[in-house]
Amino acid sequence: MDPRVRSRGRSPGRSVLIALAALLALALAGCTLQSTPSGTDADGVTTLRFWQYYQGQQKQWLVEQTERFERENPKINIELIDVVGDQQGQKLLAAVSIGNGPDLLINNIVVDFPTLSGAGVMRDITPEWESFADRELFPPETAWRNEGRVYNLLPYTNLLGMYYNADILREVGITEVPTTISELEAAMEQVSADGRYQALAMSGAPDVSGAWLFFPQLLGLDIDYCSFSGPEVDQAFQRIDRWSDRGWLPQATATWSQTDAWQQFSTGRYAFGLNGNWNLGNAGDLTFTYGTAQYPAPDGGVSRVFPGGEGIAIGAQTQFPDLAWKYVESVFLSAEGARTINATAGSIPVRADVAGSDALAGNTEVAPFVRAAQASATWPTNSATADMQRALGEAVSGVYSGQLDAGQGARSAIDGIAAARAEGGGGC
Amino acid sequence: MSAATTDRTPVSEAVRAPGTATRQLSRPPVAYLLPAVILLAAFAAWPLVVLIRMSVSDVGPTNVVGDWAFVGLTNFAEVLSDPETWQAMGRTLLLCLLLLASNLIIGFLAATVLSASGRITTVVLSVMVFIWALPPLVSGSVWRFLLDDSGTLNALLGLVGLGPVNWLSDPDLALWSVGGVVAWAALPFSALILRGGLLAIDEQVIEAAAIDGAGFWRTRWSIILPLMRPTLWILSILTVLYAFKAFDFFYVMTAGGPGTSTNTLPVLSYYAAFTNFNLSTGATIAVVSMLVVVLFAIPYVRSVQQEVDQ
């Protein structure tokens, strides 16, 4: 038989083999590109994969602390895998569904805790937490529970407060830093009347950040997502509508993220900025004199904000839970970790011995955030918490932009939050 | 034995051999199609099946990894009874109209100008390809800064005494601003497609029209546009498809805001699925979008089939 004929006769089978080989190579390449797998190598070094989305100074802190941990534990290698922050939740769900979840992870705890704990992404760390020697140094809110079991820890918080440009306040004749919403309104009116500066820079984006910035106007009156109705809600929407109408807030507030709002405040054109403590690290670069205060309290109430920040968790599918907990203890729960994250990134540790130290409580700029952390509000544990926040964010953004009037905004928020809460089972 | 058989093959059959070979090659080469079929099934068909299954199931934040309860058309009833869905549909259709106008009218004018050869044409074409190749997340971020209230565009307007325009934060303007950027990004593709169509027209036809006394615009209107009808038709369909999947620019520039004023169907679907983790709702909105797109895609597929038949 002609060899060429034989060759043609085999070609379909060979093609199939080549195709399968190519697919296999593609799949293997994909695995290789994704990350080094968890496991222990021939030298006895165990690699743990840590999915995180820290950036800037927080990332710098994490890298330094991880290097310290690896020096102290030469048989453990922590591979830091960068994930896009707002895609962390969906990627975790996808990874866990195919049995490829990470050993360690951080998450936007106030948004996705109900989802990730309910979906089996995070390991139950109740035994580790309850036997942790320094547990008494942390407030109970540090441990986030689902049906009584601990899945997430929040050892450092990020909270909202008020920054002010002391130079502008002096120029326009404001001598006292506002501590209540009414005082803030009076101060903004004074800044606006002066005409040289803008009054307030804050986020009003139609998402979680817009909701987060708005809610302290109600939290201090004991109104939260589970009691979101009544005249106080209407008044709060009328207030932000008034701020927009009088030009104290630019229309762009409706689309500003918290980063945008900080950049605006950094220009030196704004008298006040409502923003988070994570900017303390950058505040040293400001070209004007600044100060900080707690978020102004609503009239008749107290200053109260929601705690935020990244939760730390151990992946449900890890093969090395003991090593992962050792890392969490050393980097996230230790006094060393707490001191350094504040010094490097401005995050507020809740560990009592560090939070009460002169470095934090005695620091004029940091102290308002430390006080806020000690009396922060409690998030609902409803699985549709993210939905509730989005509904509120869209409503406040609509009011800032003029798409909705105050009444429409309040109604939209009340209805949207109620619908989401019901969708999530109705509880808090 | 084999050799003896070969020796006895009549010359006439040997002559027919090429024809036989042609018939063999004309058969569908199933094995060669296998890789494409596997890839298509894995990356297109299977996700589509999962999407449709999600749209008829109850998939929420806590059961996305696990069993999905079948709920029939309940999700569709909820989505279609939500006014926000119809508002998002309206915004998406407005975006379609804007893109059609931009791609067909401005695209045709650009193609006409660029159909003349020359160094400037080469430079402009290079720039257009560069714009087309830019990742939307990158160009969208740049445009976001340009269109900011205190951005470059408003600074330029200020130089000529015009007040600042709230391009992205005015709820009446934001959709058009982002739509304009989407149209800007799509224009190079349409101009290049239409330029290809223009250059494919026989020069003798144009010369004949000129000899008959047709002017520049008369030639374009009565000769060139009718000849380009298939190209324009296909470009229109692709533009509609593009509008229904335009997400990146909205995500970067407004995140659906201010309020809900730039919530188009893809934006609504994304936030429902990946921010609120209402995966059923997100999937249902995506299926509704897909059904609308299918209505537009049917004529496209038929026109392609007609071209293949010709």
Short mmCIF file of N, CA and C in Angstrom, two decimals, chain B residues 9-135:
data_model
loop_
_atom_site.label_atom_id
_atom_site.label_comp_id
_atom_site.label_asym_id
_atom_site.label_seq_id
_atom_site.Cartn_x
_atom_site.Cartn_y
_atom_site.Cartn_z
N THR B 9 -6.10 -1.68 -12.79
CA THR B 9 -6.99 -0.52 -12.79
C THR B 9 -7.05 0.09 -14.18
N PRO B 10 -8.26 0.21 -14.74
CA PRO B 10 -8.36 0.77 -16.09
C PRO B 10 -7.89 2.22 -16.11
N VAL B 11 -7.37 2.59 -17.25
CA VAL B 11 -6.90 3.96 -17.43
C VAL B 11 -8.04 4.96 -17.19
N SER B 12 -9.25 4.59 -17.64
CA SER B 12 -10.38 5.52 -17.50
C SER B 12 -10.65 5.87 -16.05
N GLU B 13 -10.51 4.83 -15.16
CA GLU B 13 -10.75 5.11 -13.74
C GLU B 13 -9.64 5.97 -13.17
N ALA B 14 -8.42 5.73 -13.65
CA ALA B 14 -7.30 6.55 -13.17
C ALA B 14 -7.52 8.01 -13.53
N VAL B 15 -8.11 8.23 -14.70
CA VAL B 15 -8.39 9.60 -15.11
C VAL B 15 -9.43 10.24 -14.19
N ARG B 16 -10.37 9.39 -13.70
CA ARG B 16 -11.41 9.94 -12.83
C ARG B 16 -10.92 10.19 -11.40
N ALA B 17 -9.72 9.66 -11.15
CA ALA B 17 -9.24 9.77 -9.77
C ALA B 17 -9.28 11.18 -9.19
N PRO B 18 -8.82 12.18 -9.97
CA PRO B 18 -8.88 13.53 -9.38
C PRO B 18 -10.29 13.91 -8.96
N GLY B 19 -11.25 13.54 -9.82
CA GLY B 19 -12.64 13.85 -9.47
C GLY B 19 -13.05 13.16 -8.19
N THR B 20 -12.63 11.94 -8.02
CA THR B 20 -12.95 11.20 -6.81
C THR B 20 -12.34 11.89 -5.59
N ALA B 21 -11.08 12.31 -5.79
CA ALA B 21 -10.40 13.01 -4.69
C ALA B 21 -11.15 14.28 -4.31
N THR B 22 -11.65 14.99 -5.31
CA THR B 22 -12.39 16.22 -5.05
C THR B 22 -13.63 15.93 -4.22
N ARG B 23 -14.32 14.81 -4.59
CA ARG B 23 -15.52 14.48 -3.84
C ARG B 23 -15.17 14.14 -2.39
N GLN B 24 -14.01 13.46 -2.19
CA GLN B 24 -13.63 13.11 -0.83
C GLN B 24 -13.36 14.36 0.01
N LEU B 25 -12.68 15.34 -0.63
CA LEU B 25 -12.36 16.56 0.11
C LEU B 25 -13.60 17.39 0.40
N SER B 26 -14.61 17.22 -0.50
CA SER B 26 -15.80 18.03 -0.29
C SER B 26 -16.67 17.50 0.85
N ARG B 27 -16.39 16.30 1.31
CA ARG B 27 -17.15 15.80 2.45
C ARG B 27 -16.75 16.56 3.72
N PRO B 28 -17.67 16.69 4.65
CA PRO B 28 -17.31 17.42 5.87
C PRO B 28 -16.16 16.71 6.60
N PRO B 29 -15.05 17.37 6.82
CA PRO B 29 -13.93 16.76 7.53
C PRO B 29 -14.19 16.81 9.04
N VAL B 30 -14.95 15.85 9.52
CA VAL B 30 -15.45 15.86 10.90
C VAL B 30 -14.31 15.99 11.91
N ALA B 31 -13.25 15.26 11.66
CA ALA B 31 -12.15 15.28 12.63
C ALA B 31 -11.53 16.66 12.75
N TYR B 32 -11.44 17.35 11.59
CA TYR B 32 -10.85 18.69 11.64
C TYR B 32 -11.76 19.68 12.36
N LEU B 33 -13.04 19.40 12.33
CA LEU B 33 -13.99 20.31 13.00
C LEU B 33 -14.02 20.11 14.51
N LEU B 34 -13.52 18.97 14.94
CA LEU B 34 -13.67 18.60 16.34
C LEU B 34 -13.13 19.65 17.32
N PRO B 35 -11.90 20.14 17.10
CA PRO B 35 -11.40 21.15 18.06
C PRO B 35 -12.32 22.38 18.15
N ALA B 36 -12.77 22.84 16.99
CA ALA B 36 -13.65 24.02 17.00
C ALA B 36 -14.96 23.71 17.72
N VAL B 37 -15.48 22.51 17.46
CA VAL B 37 -16.74 22.13 18.10
C VAL B 37 -16.56 22.04 19.61
N ILE B 38 -15.45 21.45 20.04
CA ILE B 38 -15.21 21.31 21.48
C ILE B 38 -15.07 22.69 22.13
N LEU B 39 -14.30 23.56 21.48
CA LEU B 39 -14.10 24.90 22.05
C LEU B 39 -15.41 25.68 22.09
N LEU B 40 -16.18 25.56 20.99
CA LEU B 40 -17.46 26.26 20.93
C LEU B 40 -18.40 25.75 22.02
N ALA B 41 -18.43 24.44 22.17
CA ALA B 41 -19.31 23.85 23.18
C ALA B 41 -18.88 24.29 24.58
N ALA B 42 -17.57 24.33 24.81
CA ALA B 42 -17.07 24.64 26.15
C ALA B 42 -17.23 26.11 26.48
N PHE B 43 -16.96 26.97 25.52
CA PHE B 43 -16.91 28.41 25.83
C PHE B 43 -18.13 29.20 25.37
N ALA B 44 -19.00 28.60 24.58
CA ALA B 44 -20.18 29.34 24.13
C ALA B 44 -21.47 28.59 24.49
N ALA B 45 -21.55 27.34 24.06
CA ALA B 45 -22.81 26.62 24.25
C ALA B 45 -23.06 26.30 25.73
N TRP B 46 -22.03 25.80 26.42
CA TRP B 46 -22.25 25.41 27.81
C TRP B 46 -22.58 26.61 28.70
N PRO B 47 -21.84 27.72 28.61
CA PRO B 47 -22.24 28.89 29.40
C PRO B 47 -23.67 29.35 29.09
N LEU B 48 -24.05 29.20 27.83
CA LEU B 48 -25.40 29.59 27.46
C LEU B 48 -26.43 28.69 28.15
N VAL B 49 -26.12 27.41 28.19
CA VAL B 49 -27.02 26.46 28.86
C VAL B 49 -27.12 26.82 30.35
N VAL B 50 -25.98 27.12 30.96
CA VAL B 50 -25.97 27.48 32.39
C VAL B 50 -26.77 28.77 32.61
N LEU B 51 -26.59 29.72 31.69
CA LEU B 51 -27.31 31.00 31.81
C LEU B 51 -28.82 30.77 31.77
N ILE B 52 -29.25 29.98 30.81
CA ILE B 52 -30.70 29.73 30.68
C ILE B 52 -31.21 28.94 31.89
N ARG B 53 -30.41 27.99 32.34
CA ARG B 53 -30.82 27.22 33.52
C ARG B 53 -30.94 28.13 34.74
N MET B 54 -29.99 29.06 34.86
CA MET B 54 -30.04 30.02 35.97
C MET B 54 -31.31 30.87 35.91
N SER B 55 -31.70 31.23 34.69
CA SER B 55 -32.85 32.13 34.54
C SER B 55 -34.17 31.44 34.91
N VAL B 56 -34.18 30.13 34.94
CA VAL B 56 -35.41 29.42 35.32
C VAL B 56 -35.23 28.72 36.67
N SER B 57 -34.23 29.16 37.42
CA SER B 57 -33.98 28.58 38.74
C SER B 57 -33.92 29.69 39.78
N ASP B 58 -33.94 29.29 41.03
CA ASP B 58 -33.78 30.25 42.12
C ASP B 58 -32.33 30.18 42.60
N VAL B 59 -31.51 31.12 42.09
CA VAL B 59 -30.09 31.13 42.45
C VAL B 59 -29.79 32.44 43.16
N GLY B 60 -29.56 32.34 44.44
CA GLY B 60 -29.30 33.54 45.24
C GLY B 60 -27.91 33.51 45.82
N PRO B 61 -27.64 34.44 46.74
CA PRO B 61 -26.29 34.55 47.30
C PRO B 61 -25.82 33.29 48.02
N THR B 62 -26.75 32.57 48.63
CA THR B 62 -26.32 31.46 49.48
C THR B 62 -26.36 30.10 48.80
N ASN B 63 -26.98 30.00 47.64
CA ASN B 63 -27.03 28.67 47.02
C ASN B 63 -26.39 28.65 45.64
N VAL B 64 -25.57 29.66 45.35
CA VAL B 64 -24.94 29.67 44.03
C VAL B 64 -24.03 28.46 43.87
N VAL B 65 -23.39 28.04 44.98
CA VAL B 65 -22.66 26.78 44.95
C VAL B 65 -23.57 25.76 45.62
N GLY B 66 -24.26 24.98 44.79
CA GLY B 66 -25.19 24.00 45.36
C GLY B 66 -26.32 23.73 44.40
N ASP B 67 -27.42 23.25 44.94
CA ASP B 67 -28.56 22.90 44.10
C ASP B 67 -29.40 24.14 43.79
N TRP B 68 -29.88 24.18 42.56
CA TRP B 68 -30.72 25.30 42.15
C TRP B 68 -32.16 24.79 41.96
N ALA B 69 -33.08 25.38 42.70
CA ALA B 69 -34.47 24.95 42.58
C ALA B 69 -35.08 25.53 41.31
N PHE B 70 -35.79 24.67 40.56
CA PHE B 70 -36.44 25.11 39.32
C PHE B 70 -37.68 25.94 39.67
N VAL B 71 -37.78 27.12 39.07
CA VAL B 71 -38.93 27.99 39.37
C VAL B 71 -39.71 28.37 38.11
N GLY B 72 -39.41 27.72 37.01
CA GLY B 72 -40.13 28.02 35.78
C GLY B 72 -39.87 29.44 35.29
N LEU B 73 -40.95 30.12 34.94
CA LEU B 73 -40.81 31.46 34.37
C LEU B 73 -41.01 32.58 35.40
N THR B 74 -40.95 32.21 36.67
CA THR B 74 -41.16 33.20 37.73
C THR B 74 -40.19 34.38 37.60
N ASN B 75 -38.92 34.07 37.34
CA ASN B 75 -37.93 35.16 37.23
C ASN B 75 -38.27 36.10 36.09
N PHE B 76 -38.74 35.53 34.98
CA PHE B 76 -39.10 36.37 33.83
C PHE B 76 -40.28 37.27 34.19
N ALA B 77 -41.25 36.71 34.92
CA ALA B 77 -42.40 37.51 35.33
C ALA B 77 -41.95 38.67 36.21
N GLU B 78 -41.04 38.39 37.14
CA GLU B 78 -40.56 39.44 38.04
C GLU B 78 -39.78 40.51 37.28
N VAL B 79 -38.88 40.06 36.41
CA VAL B 79 -38.03 41.01 35.68
C VAL B 79 -38.87 41.87 34.74
N LEU B 80 -39.80 41.24 34.04
CA LEU B 80 -40.59 41.98 33.06
C LEU B 80 -41.63 42.88 33.72
N SER B 81 -41.95 42.62 34.98
CA SER B 81 -42.90 43.51 35.68
C SER B 81 -42.18 44.63 36.43
N ASP B 82 -40.86 44.61 36.38
CA ASP B 82 -40.09 45.65 37.06
C ASP B 82 -39.90 46.85 36.12
N PRO B 83 -40.40 48.02 36.50
CA PRO B 83 -40.26 49.20 35.61
C PRO B 83 -38.81 49.49 35.25
N GLU B 84 -37.89 49.18 36.15
CA GLU B 84 -36.48 49.48 35.89
C GLU B 84 -35.97 48.70 34.67
N THR B 85 -36.51 47.49 34.46
CA THR B 85 -36.10 46.70 33.29
C THR B 85 -36.48 47.43 32.01
N TRP B 86 -37.70 47.96 32.00
CA TRP B 86 -38.17 48.63 30.78
C TRP B 86 -37.47 49.97 30.57
N GLN B 87 -37.15 50.63 31.70
CA GLN B 87 -36.37 51.86 31.56
C GLN B 87 -34.98 51.54 31.00
N ALA B 88 -34.40 50.45 31.49
CA ALA B 88 -33.07 50.05 30.99
C ALA B 88 -33.16 49.65 29.52
N MET B 89 -34.26 48.99 29.15
CA MET B 89 -34.46 48.62 27.74
C MET B 89 -34.54 49.89 26.89
N GLY B 90 -35.27 50.89 27.38
CA GLY B 90 -35.39 52.15 26.64
C GLY B 90 -34.03 52.82 26.45
N ARG B 91 -33.24 52.81 27.52
CA ARG B 91 -31.90 53.42 27.42
C ARG B 91 -31.03 52.64 26.43
N THR B 92 -31.16 51.35 26.43
CA THR B 92 -30.35 50.53 25.51
C THR B 92 -30.76 50.81 24.07
N LEU B 93 -32.06 50.97 23.85
CA LEU B 93 -32.53 51.26 22.50
C LEU B 93 -32.09 52.66 22.05
N LEU B 94 -32.08 53.61 23.00
CA LEU B 94 -31.56 54.95 22.67
C LEU B 94 -30.09 54.86 22.26
N LEU B 95 -29.36 54.05 22.99
CA LEU B 95 -27.94 53.86 22.66
C LEU B 95 -27.80 53.25 21.27
N CYS B 96 -28.71 52.32 20.95
CA CYS B 96 -28.72 51.72 19.60
C CYS B 96 -28.87 52.79 18.53
N LEU B 97 -29.86 53.67 18.75
CA LEU B 97 -30.12 54.72 17.75
C LEU B 97 -28.91 55.63 17.59
N LEU B 98 -28.31 55.99 18.72
CA LEU B 98 -27.13 56.86 18.67
C LEU B 98 -26.00 56.19 17.89
N LEU B 99 -25.78 54.93 18.18
CA LEU B 99 -24.69 54.21 17.51
C LEU B 99 -24.97 54.00 16.03
N LEU B 100 -26.25 53.74 15.71
CA LEU B 100 -26.60 53.58 14.29
C LEU B 100 -26.34 54.87 13.52
N ALA B 101 -26.76 55.99 14.13
CA ALA B 101 -26.54 57.28 13.47
C ALA B 101 -25.05 57.54 13.30
N SER B 102 -24.30 57.27 14.36
CA SER B 102 -22.87 57.53 14.31
C SER B 102 -22.16 56.61 13.32
N ASN B 103 -22.43 55.33 13.45
CA ASN B 103 -21.70 54.36 12.61
C ASN B 103 -22.05 54.49 11.14
N LEU B 104 -23.33 54.75 10.83
CA LEU B 104 -23.74 54.78 9.43
C LEU B 104 -23.48 56.14 8.79
N ILE B 105 -23.81 57.20 9.48
CA ILE B 105 -23.66 58.53 8.85
C ILE B 105 -22.22 59.03 8.95
N ILE B 106 -21.75 59.16 10.19
CA ILE B 106 -20.37 59.65 10.34
C ILE B 106 -19.39 58.62 9.78
N GLY B 107 -19.71 57.35 9.99
CA GLY B 107 -18.84 56.29 9.45
C GLY B 107 -18.73 56.37 7.94
N PHE B 108 -19.86 56.62 7.27
CA PHE B 108 -19.83 56.71 5.81
C PHE B 108 -19.04 57.93 5.35
N LEU B 109 -19.26 59.05 6.04
CA LEU B 109 -18.51 60.26 5.68
C LEU B 109 -17.01 60.04 5.88
N ALA B 110 -16.66 59.42 7.01
CA ALA B 110 -15.24 59.16 7.28
C ALA B 110 -14.67 58.21 6.23
N ALA B 111 -15.46 57.19 5.87
CA ALA B 111 -14.98 56.23 4.88
C ALA B 111 -14.78 56.90 3.52
N THR B 112 -15.69 57.83 3.19
CA THR B 112 -15.57 58.54 1.92
C THR B 112 -14.27 59.34 1.88
N VAL B 113 -14.01 60.04 2.96
CA VAL B 113 -12.78 60.85 3.02
C VAL B 113 -11.55 59.94 2.98
N LEU B 114 -11.63 58.83 3.70
CA LEU B 114 -10.46 57.96 3.83
C LEU B 114 -10.29 57.01 2.64
N SER B 115 -11.22 57.05 1.70
CA SER B 115 -11.07 56.15 0.55
C SER B 115 -10.03 56.69 -0.44
N ALA B 116 -9.68 57.97 -0.29
CA ALA B 116 -8.61 58.52 -1.12
C ALA B 116 -7.27 58.12 -0.50
N SER B 117 -6.37 57.65 -1.36
CA SER B 117 -5.08 57.21 -0.83
C SER B 117 -4.17 58.42 -0.59
N GLY B 118 -3.24 58.26 0.30
CA GLY B 118 -2.32 59.35 0.61
C GLY B 118 -1.71 59.14 1.98
N ARG B 119 -0.70 59.97 2.27
CA ARG B 119 0.01 59.79 3.54
C ARG B 119 -0.90 60.12 4.73
N ILE B 120 -1.72 61.18 4.58
CA ILE B 120 -2.61 61.57 5.69
C ILE B 120 -3.60 60.46 5.97
N THR B 121 -4.13 59.85 4.90
CA THR B 121 -5.07 58.75 5.07
C THR B 121 -4.42 57.62 5.86
N THR B 122 -3.19 57.32 5.52
CA THR B 122 -2.49 56.23 6.22
C THR B 122 -2.35 56.55 7.70
N VAL B 123 -1.99 57.80 7.99
CA VAL B 123 -1.82 58.19 9.40
C VAL B 123 -3.15 58.09 10.13
N VAL B 124 -4.21 58.64 9.50
CA VAL B 124 -5.53 58.63 10.15
C VAL B 124 -6.00 57.20 10.38
N LEU B 125 -5.79 56.34 9.38
CA LEU B 125 -6.21 54.94 9.53
C LEU B 125 -5.45 54.28 10.68
N SER B 126 -4.17 54.60 10.80
CA SER B 126 -3.38 54.02 11.89
C SER B 126 -3.93 54.45 13.24
N VAL B 127 -4.26 55.74 13.34
CA VAL B 127 -4.81 56.25 14.60
C VAL B 127 -6.14 55.57 14.90
N MET B 128 -6.95 55.40 13.87
CA MET B 128 -8.26 54.78 14.07
C MET B 128 -8.12 53.34 14.55
N VAL B 129 -7.18 52.62 13.96
CA VAL B 129 -6.97 51.24 14.40
C VAL B 129 -6.49 51.23 15.85
N PHE B 130 -5.65 52.20 16.20
CA PHE B 130 -5.17 52.30 17.58
C PHE B 130 -6.34 52.53 18.54
N ILE B 131 -7.23 53.45 18.16
CA ILE B 131 -8.40 53.72 19.01
C ILE B 131 -9.27 52.48 19.15
N TRP B 132 -9.44 51.82 18.02
CA TRP B 132 -10.29 50.62 18.02
C TRP B 132 -9.69 49.54 18.92
N ALA B 133 -8.36 49.47 18.94
CA ALA B 133 -7.70 48.41 19.70
C ALA B 133 -7.55 48.75 21.19
N LEU B 134 -7.81 50.00 21.56
CA LEU B 134 -7.67 50.39 22.97
C LEU B 134 -8.66 49.62 23.84
N PRO B 135 -8.21 49.08 24.95
CA PRO B 135 -9.17 48.43 25.86
C PRO B 135 -10.16 49.47 26.39
#
